[in-house]
């Protein structure tokens, strides 16, 4: 749950806003939100006195972890929750421990925390997709009627209008928004299973706890834990890669259109060369291709992580942590780069780069 | 559109039924069905006389291509449709040529032909998923109450019942069936675009032709071509890999359960060793792991093929042809292997392999 | 050990010669050669009477397996050697069984058989690489002095000569040939380990048996088995992908050069379109890009198969069988396609497609 | 050229030492070293007065870039060198500009800078591999004679000694060290090509400049630029993945050996569970599996980046930047984790976890 790219590379092919949402600080906040929601749910469902639960939740919400120590201990435990809970226990008076993590397992906290971040990021991605749709509509309005020689298999085919190619860029973005609507209810789910995922540790109140906790967090509550069924995350990965792949196609087209001799796109403000002052490189278009390939490659890793042996696989879970955040950042970066690229379009269609 | 594995390897990790549906012979039949449906649609929508259209469609349906010559010419053209159409033109009298492929492009024929095969294969996969669900229910009825030590991160955790682990195998299979329902309407679509995908070659009758042709083929008719938007195929690939990944998890579990010293699964009829007569290898369980990893790896290739530059990318399209059929076969193989593996289960739960 | 593509797809993106060398029939021959060499080595090192060993080896060499039955049983055993050995035992008189497979394990036979095929294929690939080098030299002699506008980041940069770009195509092919020399001694090794890879089943004669057997087969004899160390196969996969990647770069360049408006390559005999009679598609160039991406994707699978748990992993080994043969075929196909593409070059350099 | 993992995730599956060597600050230092070495080479080969060259080199070496502004401008230029050179030009008096970057291109600076980092990292990795070899030798001395039941295809096979399995862990590590010796001379090469890679900008002094510059930097000087031939980086990626794959096999073995019921490894100081106080999770062993799969997946990306169209591909180059640093960090992490895991071994062999 952390950023992948930093410094100039983040500026080139990363996304500071997405990375911030996935930062360690925010991820720990998400985990604390989950712990607090659990404490409250214990109170509201009568497992512990409600006032005590509320007091615990507030103490959790205000807690500021010692991140250096947490990282050090996470190296041994393989994840941040055990040391985080130890820090919480040391900080909160023993009388509050009844409502603190008791019955939960690390995976409940980590997975639900991740889902909270995903919920926010999907809002961001959807908004950016919508913005791109508007930009494409505006380009169609300006340049849609311009003639364009269609090219199939890299060869001139038949004359079309520029709107025909713009439609090729719009279609998959609309489709990805529709897929997002279908994905959300499968993905934005509370994880609540307890040590071995059976909810046995919550007794008869399990369902009520789950519903209350989910409502508190703005998530849906499935009837069981999904701890070893990572398919919603694999599906999310596929969606991210479909988004970047769709934008990679658009970037590839624009890089081809901006070639001297083809000249069907004029782009403002491309990249400078350190050696050739006359060049204006279609950097944004190229980076869309890089990010598309990056996500296509990463997707394999998320699918490998489906193989969650027995009741919890540390090997598969850790792989997921390494793969998913960079994919999210790459997706944000591609959406941002695509907006800037469309903004830079000065002319489209045959002769666009002439006169 | 052809099988990936043959001989003993097909028997070990392939699926003859799926391979047969994807055979060259069947794929050419599918293409001819598309050409015939197009001829009929031209007649029914009044583009050509209906009797002539019907006569053309019948002649197409009866045509048997010279596959050796077709392959030879496909090597140059990069695909089978141009030589297939040349063979058809040589075989059908010129007066029928008006209703023969005129206005279509190779991609309309290839893509729609592929969709016809996918439609059949998804029926098969859904039935097999249903069968596995029944097998798992039966196993739960027999062994669900047996005690099992849950294992998290490869270590004994807490006692559960065998039904808890069986539930981990069932859950994702149910989820994949639900995803299939969502996928079908996005995938089982006629491709009709003409040379550059704009439907310009069909004139004002384009929509009527598309609707008529789709109805004839049992597909849905989208309002435009999807020639460069391959996201439904990428999504299909993700679904296939989610299926094999879910079965890989089950296979991994059973391989671990069948270990001496763990002994929570007794499997009949495993594989023989050429050197150690006492061994019974959990071959089916291992192969589920192999197929899961195979599909996870391939999926990257399908997503790379999203980058369909301009109006048609030979590079991306060819990559799709190389990747998708083996994924379909691997999925069929995993479903078949999983059924055999569950059939071979003789006992589950602590002490299953003892006395 | 079997071909991946058939029919028109094999013609487009496969390689019949490589596929034939990897056919089931040839692979079983290779396994029988290994069994025969082992029998002879037992005789020559005094483990069994030499005449009996020779008689056994000859009987093995003449044996024709029942492939249908073998495939059927391989489905259960997970590999072909156990049923092959059963067939051999049934066919050879019991007095020869002493020199028949006794002490060997399936993996010795399969892995060494694979190495025999690889040895032949590397000879073929090296010859084809050499042929491409000659073709490039000839193109340089014809067109090397032609002016060319260098293009960096898809944009016109500075004028160079055509020989500068041809050098970019030659350099990696020369490098891959050098890498092949380094790879061979690590790869072309006898596998001999016995049931658990320790050579314990061969007693004190193990080294002598290994040396004799390796000499008989034209391989090197390592001091121990390499049964769980698959890194030479992973390295081979990397080499195959470097070859196809290098050719993919050349194909990509030629596809860009053949664009209308760029026109720095004129290619004869491209692919026909079923809809646009005027088009000549650079099909061969595109397919080089497809095959490069195909192998790049597959390579992950070979590296995943490095994870060979304990003394033998059926899961990893099966994955290797599914991945490596298609990579070999794709490499052969790329080498063949590249030769045809260079053969089709009619002119290179600025203005090549003009006048 | 930047770290991939931060915070607790870096502690779990990253490597602070490797990440530091790849930090933006160090990478910019490397680029300045390249610029300074070039200035000196211009002086020593008589292109500019030697004193002026030396003065320029010293000014470059002392320059501290404004990293925030650099990142901002890199977003547009697609890489850090153009803004870095602009900053240098603004900082150095015009009379020194003759020896400042004149004739170089961004790629010369970036690629050579990367090679400087790789040179250091390979020293580190080799030392760690050597350390693991010593640890394995020590374990063999302590536990080599202990009995162990060999397991093939997840099933008990035949009794061996613990040293036989330790040998399976050592063998590939020794092999990777040998491969490293072969890789270095292909990888640790100066990049010097000028704007379009032909060295045309350096005139007749090109070779002398290259030799002088390479000597200054401790690298070899190839006769030509390797700007579009990325195969040495793909080969490096394969080596990294072979290292992590070899360690993943060892981790997988130890995770299986530490299972209750198998009990052939006793590991100290495993990870704690937040819910089950009795558990000691073999976290380090699992993470070796995760890192092996991570690198196997990434490797595809490096091979896709071989497709460097024309004289420079921004798309392929950017992809390389996104993929290679995380692979290097994952490799460092696996080497570090493996050392800690072997350090934690308390007993090996049958009964290791008993009494």
GROMACS .gro file of N, CA, C and O in nm, chain A residues 1 21-22 26-34 106-125 180 183-192 213-222 224-227 229-234 236 317 320-321 324-325 328, chain B residues 171:
model
  284
    1UNK      N    1   0.084  -0.119   0.000
    1UNK     CA    2   0.000   0.000   0.000
    1UNK      C    3   0.088   0.124   0.000
    1UNK      O    4   0.092   0.198   0.095
   21UNK      N    5  -0.289   0.885  -0.189
   21UNK     CA    6  -0.399   0.805  -0.132
   21UNK      C    7  -0.352   0.666  -0.090
   21UNK      O    8  -0.412   0.602  -0.004
   22UNK      N    9  -0.242   0.621  -0.152
   22UNK     CA   10  -0.188   0.489  -0.120
   22UNK      C   11  -0.067   0.496  -0.027
   22UNK      O   12  -0.003   0.395   0.001
   26UNK      N   13  -0.168   0.719   0.493
   26UNK     CA   14  -0.311   0.702   0.466
   26UNK      C   15  -0.354   0.557   0.487
   26UNK      O   16  -0.463   0.531   0.537
   27UNK      N   17  -0.268   0.463   0.448
   27UNK     CA   18  -0.304   0.322   0.464
   27UNK      C   19  -0.318   0.287   0.613
   27UNK      O   20  -0.409   0.213   0.652
   28UNK      N   21  -0.230   0.341   0.695
   28UNK     CA   22  -0.243   0.315   0.839
   28UNK      C   23  -0.369   0.382   0.893
   28UNK      O   24  -0.439   0.324   0.979
   29UNK      N   25  -0.400   0.500   0.845
   29UNK     CA   26  -0.527   0.564   0.884
   29UNK      C   27  -0.646   0.475   0.848
   29UNK      O   28  -0.740   0.461   0.927
   30UNK      N   29  -0.641   0.418   0.728
   30UNK     CA   30  -0.751   0.329   0.687
   30UNK      C   31  -0.763   0.210   0.782
   30UNK      O   32  -0.873   0.170   0.819
   31UNK      N   33  -0.649   0.156   0.820
   31UNK     CA   34  -0.652   0.042   0.912
   31UNK      C   35  -0.711   0.084   1.046
   31UNK      O   36  -0.789   0.009   1.107
   32UNK      N   37  -0.674   0.201   1.092
   32UNK     CA   38  -0.729   0.249   1.219
   32UNK      C   39  -0.880   0.275   1.206
   32UNK      O   40  -0.955   0.248   1.299
   33UNK      N   41  -0.922   0.323   1.091
   33UNK     CA   42  -1.066   0.341   1.069
   33UNK      C   43  -1.139   0.206   1.081
   33UNK      O   44  -1.249   0.198   1.136
   34UNK      N   45  -1.076   0.102   1.028
   34UNK     CA   46  -1.138  -0.031   1.036
   34UNK      C   47  -1.144  -0.077   1.181
   34UNK      O   48  -1.248  -0.127   1.228
  106UNK      N   49  -0.559  -0.994   1.131
  106UNK     CA   50  -0.487  -0.893   1.051
  106UNK      C   51  -0.550  -0.875   0.914
  106UNK      O   52  -0.559  -0.764   0.861
  107UNK      N   53  -0.591  -0.985   0.854
  107UNK     CA   54  -0.641  -0.976   0.718
  107UNK      C   55  -0.769  -0.895   0.711
  107UNK      O   56  -0.793  -0.824   0.612
  108UNK      N   57  -0.854  -0.906   0.814
  108UNK     CA   58  -0.975  -0.824   0.816
  108UNK      C   59  -0.939  -0.676   0.807
  108UNK      O   60  -1.004  -0.598   0.735
  109UNK      N   61  -0.835  -0.640   0.877
  109UNK     CA   62  -0.796  -0.499   0.885
  109UNK      C   63  -0.728  -0.453   0.757
  109UNK      O   64  -0.760  -0.347   0.702
  110UNK      N   65  -0.637  -0.532   0.710
  110UNK     CA   66  -0.563  -0.494   0.588
  110UNK      C   67  -0.654  -0.490   0.467
  110UNK      O   68  -0.650  -0.397   0.387
  111UNK      N   69  -0.731  -0.595   0.448
  111UNK     CA   70  -0.814  -0.602   0.327
  111UNK      C   71  -0.921  -0.493   0.327
  111UNK      O   72  -0.945  -0.428   0.226
  112UNK      N   73  -0.986  -0.475   0.440
  112UNK     CA   74  -1.089  -0.371   0.445
  112UNK      C   75  -1.026  -0.233   0.428
  112UNK      O   76  -1.082  -0.146   0.360
  113UNK      N   77  -0.909  -0.214   0.487
  113UNK     CA   78  -0.840  -0.087   0.468
  113UNK      C   79  -0.810  -0.062   0.321
  113UNK      O   80  -0.830   0.048   0.268
  114UNK      N   81  -0.766  -0.165   0.253
  114UNK     CA   82  -0.739  -0.152   0.109
  114UNK      C   83  -0.866  -0.113   0.034
  114UNK      O   84  -0.864  -0.026  -0.053
  115UNK      N   85  -0.976  -0.177   0.070
  115UNK     CA   86  -1.102  -0.148   0.001
  115UNK      C   87  -1.143  -0.002   0.020
  115UNK      O   88  -1.195   0.062  -0.072
  116UNK      N   89  -1.116   0.051   0.138
  116UNK     CA   90  -1.147   0.194   0.160
  116UNK      C   91  -1.068   0.283   0.063
  116UNK      O   92  -1.122   0.380   0.008
  117UNK      N   93  -0.942   0.248   0.042
  117UNK     CA   94  -0.862   0.326  -0.052
  117UNK      C   95  -0.915   0.308  -0.194
  117UNK      O   96  -0.924   0.403  -0.272
  118UNK      N   97  -0.949   0.186  -0.228
  118UNK     CA   98  -0.998   0.158  -0.364
  118UNK      C   99  -1.126   0.236  -0.392
  118UNK      O  100  -1.147   0.286  -0.503
  119UNK      N  101  -1.211   0.242  -0.289
  119UNK     CA  102  -1.337   0.315  -0.310
  119UNK      C  103  -1.309   0.459  -0.352
  119UNK      O  104  -1.369   0.510  -0.448
  120UNK      N  105  -1.218   0.523  -0.283
  120UNK     CA  106  -1.184   0.661  -0.318
  120UNK      C  107  -1.120   0.669  -0.456
  120UNK      O  108  -1.151   0.760  -0.535
  121UNK      N  109  -1.032   0.577  -0.484
  121UNK     CA  110  -0.960   0.584  -0.612
  121UNK      C  111  -1.053   0.561  -0.729
  121UNK      O  112  -1.038   0.623  -0.835
  122UNK      N  113  -1.152   0.475  -0.711
  122UNK     CA  114  -1.244   0.451  -0.822
  122UNK      C  115  -1.328   0.576  -0.850
  122UNK      O  116  -1.364   0.602  -0.966
  123UNK      N  117  -1.360   0.651  -0.746
  123UNK     CA  118  -1.429   0.779  -0.767
  123UNK      C  119  -1.341   0.871  -0.852
  123UNK      O  120  -1.386   0.933  -0.949
  124UNK      N  121  -1.215   0.877  -0.815
  124UNK     CA  122  -1.121   0.962  -0.889
  124UNK      C  123  -1.108   0.917  -1.034
  124UNK      O  124  -1.113   0.998  -1.128
  125UNK      N  125  -1.092   0.788  -1.053
  125UNK     CA  126  -1.073   0.737  -1.189
  125UNK      C  127  -1.198   0.762  -1.274
  125UNK      O  128  -1.189   0.797  -1.391
  180UNK      N  129  -1.705  -0.049  -1.475
  180UNK     CA  130  -1.682  -0.005  -1.338
  180UNK      C  131  -1.809  -0.018  -1.254
  180UNK      O  132  -1.803  -0.062  -1.137
  183UNK      N  133  -1.835  -0.367  -1.153
  183UNK     CA  134  -1.728  -0.414  -1.065
  183UNK      C  135  -1.750  -0.372  -0.920
  183UNK      O  136  -1.724  -0.450  -0.826
  184UNK      N  137  -1.794  -0.249  -0.901
  184UNK     CA  138  -1.801  -0.194  -0.765
  184UNK      C  139  -1.870  -0.286  -0.664
  184UNK      O  140  -1.813  -0.311  -0.557
  185UNK      N  141  -1.991  -0.335  -0.691
  185UNK     CA  142  -2.057  -0.418  -0.587
  185UNK      C  143  -1.983  -0.548  -0.556
  185UNK      O  144  -2.006  -0.608  -0.452
  186UNK      N  145  -1.897  -0.591  -0.645
  186UNK     CA  146  -1.820  -0.712  -0.614
  186UNK      C  147  -1.693  -0.680  -0.537
  186UNK      O  148  -1.635  -0.767  -0.473
  187UNK      N  149  -1.650  -0.556  -0.542
  187UNK     CA  150  -1.519  -0.519  -0.488
  187UNK      C  151  -1.527  -0.446  -0.356
  187UNK      O  152  -1.445  -0.468  -0.266
  188UNK      N  153  -1.626  -0.357  -0.344
  188UNK     CA  154  -1.625  -0.267  -0.228
  188UNK      C  155  -1.695  -0.331  -0.110
  188UNK      O  156  -1.797  -0.284  -0.060
  189UNK      N  157  -1.635  -0.439  -0.064
  189UNK     CA  158  -1.695  -0.523   0.040
  189UNK      C  159  -1.607  -0.525   0.164
  189UNK      O  160  -1.485  -0.539   0.156
  190UNK      N  161  -1.673  -0.517   0.277
  190UNK     CA  162  -1.606  -0.543   0.404
  190UNK      C  163  -1.541  -0.681   0.404
  190UNK      O  164  -1.599  -0.777   0.353
  191UNK      N  165  -1.422  -0.689   0.460
  191UNK     CA  166  -1.363  -0.819   0.490
  191UNK      C  167  -1.382  -0.843   0.639
  191UNK      O  168  -1.337  -0.761   0.721
  192UNK      N  169  -1.449  -0.950   0.675
  192UNK     CA  170  -1.463  -0.984   0.817
  192UNK      C  171  -1.470  -1.135   0.830
  192UNK      O  172  -1.569  -1.196   0.789
  213UNK      N  173  -2.060  -0.268   1.091
  213UNK     CA  174  -1.925  -0.223   1.058
  213UNK      C  175  -1.920  -0.173   0.913
  213UNK      O  176  -1.861  -0.068   0.883
  214UNK      N  177  -1.984  -0.247   0.823
  214UNK     CA  178  -1.985  -0.209   0.683
  214UNK      C  179  -2.056  -0.075   0.665
  214UNK      O  180  -2.008   0.013   0.592
  215UNK      N  181  -2.169  -0.059   0.734
  215UNK     CA  182  -2.243   0.067   0.721
  215UNK      C  183  -2.157   0.183   0.768
  215UNK      O  184  -2.152   0.289   0.706
  216UNK      N  185  -2.089   0.164   0.879
  216UNK     CA  186  -2.001   0.267   0.933
  216UNK      C  187  -1.893   0.308   0.833
  216UNK      O  188  -1.853   0.424   0.826
  217UNK      N  189  -1.848   0.210   0.755
  217UNK     CA  190  -1.737   0.236   0.663
  217UNK      C  191  -1.784   0.270   0.521
  217UNK      O  192  -1.702   0.298   0.433
  218UNK      N  193  -1.915   0.263   0.500
  218UNK     CA  194  -1.964   0.294   0.366
  218UNK      C  195  -1.938   0.183   0.266
  218UNK      O  196  -1.924   0.208   0.146
  219UNK      N  197  -1.934   0.061   0.316
  219UNK     CA  198  -1.911  -0.055   0.228
  219UNK      C  199  -2.030  -0.149   0.233
  219UNK      O  200  -2.119  -0.133   0.316
  220UNK      N  201  -2.031  -0.246   0.145
  220UNK     CA  202  -2.131  -0.352   0.153
  220UNK      C  203  -2.079  -0.464   0.242
  220UNK      O  204  -1.957  -0.481   0.258
  221UNK      N  205  -2.172  -0.540   0.298
  221UNK     CA  206  -2.134  -0.649   0.387
  221UNK      C  207  -2.172  -0.782   0.324
  221UNK      O  208  -2.291  -0.815   0.317
  222UNK      N  209  -2.075  -0.858   0.279
  222UNK     CA  210  -2.109  -0.990   0.225
  222UNK      C  211  -2.141  -1.085   0.339
  222UNK      O  212  -2.104  -1.059   0.455
  224UNK      N  213  -2.021  -1.374   0.399
  224UNK     CA  214  -1.904  -1.447   0.448
  224UNK      C  215  -1.779  -1.367   0.415
  224UNK      O  216  -1.784  -1.271   0.339
  225UNK      N  217  -1.668  -1.411   0.472
  225UNK     CA  218  -1.540  -1.348   0.437
  225UNK      C  219  -1.501  -1.388   0.295
  225UNK      O  220  -1.542  -1.492   0.244
  226UNK      N  221  -1.422  -1.303   0.232
  226UNK     CA  222  -1.370  -1.335   0.097
  226UNK      C  223  -1.218  -1.348   0.103
  226UNK      O  224  -1.151  -1.334   0.002
  227UNK      N  225  -1.169  -1.386   0.221
  227UNK     CA  226  -1.023  -1.379   0.246
  227UNK      C  227  -0.937  -1.456   0.147
  227UNK      O  228  -0.828  -1.411   0.113
  229UNK      N  229  -1.064  -1.565  -0.158
  229UNK     CA  230  -1.117  -1.544  -0.294
  229UNK      C  231  -1.081  -1.404  -0.340
  229UNK      O  232  -1.153  -1.308  -0.316
  230UNK      N  233  -0.969  -1.393  -0.408
  230UNK     CA  234  -0.916  -1.262  -0.449
  230UNK      C  235  -0.965  -1.224  -0.587
  230UNK      O  236  -0.908  -1.135  -0.650
  231UNK      N  237  -1.071  -1.289  -0.635
  231UNK     CA  238  -1.104  -1.264  -0.776
  231UNK      C  239  -1.151  -1.121  -0.801
  231UNK      O  240  -1.131  -1.068  -0.909
  232UNK      N  241  -1.211  -1.056  -0.701
  232UNK     CA  242  -1.252  -0.917  -0.724
  232UNK      C  243  -1.130  -0.828  -0.744
  232UNK      O  244  -1.134  -0.732  -0.822
  233UNK      N  245  -1.021  -0.861  -0.678
  233UNK     CA  246  -0.899  -0.782  -0.698
  233UNK      C  247  -0.836  -0.812  -0.834
  233UNK      O  248  -0.784  -0.722  -0.902
  234UNK      N  249  -0.843  -0.936  -0.875
  234UNK     CA  250  -0.795  -0.971  -1.010
  234UNK      C  251  -0.881  -0.900  -1.115
  234UNK      O  252  -0.830  -0.850  -1.215
  236UNK      N  253  -1.046  -0.622  -1.071
  236UNK     CA  254  -1.006  -0.481  -1.066
  236UNK      C  255  -0.879  -0.459  -1.150
  236UNK      O  256  -0.870  -0.365  -1.228
  317UNK      N  257  -0.050  -1.319  -0.084
  317UNK     CA  258  -0.096  -1.189  -0.034
  317UNK      C  259   0.013  -1.082  -0.051
  317UNK      O  260  -0.012  -0.970  -0.094
  320UNK      N  261   0.038  -0.965  -0.399
  320UNK     CA  262  -0.069  -0.868  -0.428
  320UNK      C  263  -0.029  -0.728  -0.385
  320UNK      O  264  -0.052  -0.631  -0.457
  321UNK      N  265   0.031  -0.717  -0.266
  321UNK     CA  266   0.072  -0.585  -0.216
  321UNK      C  267   0.177  -0.521  -0.305
  321UNK      O  268   0.186  -0.399  -0.314
  324UNK      N  269  -0.045  -0.448  -0.688
  324UNK     CA  270  -0.165  -0.365  -0.708
  324UNK      C  271  -0.137  -0.214  -0.698
  324UNK      O  272  -0.185  -0.138  -0.784
  325UNK      N  273  -0.067  -0.165  -0.596
  325UNK     CA  274  -0.048  -0.020  -0.588
  325UNK      C  275   0.019   0.041  -0.711
  325UNK      O  276  -0.031   0.142  -0.764
  328UNK      N  277  -0.240   0.081  -0.976
  328UNK     CA  278  -0.332   0.193  -0.951
  328UNK      C  279  -0.265   0.325  -0.988
  328UNK      O  280  -0.326   0.413  -1.050
  526UNK      N  281  -1.698  -2.088  -0.325
  526UNK     CA  282  -1.727  -1.944  -0.337
  526UNK      C  283  -1.681  -1.884  -0.468
  526UNK      O  284  -1.761  -1.823  -0.540
   0.00000   0.00000   0.00000
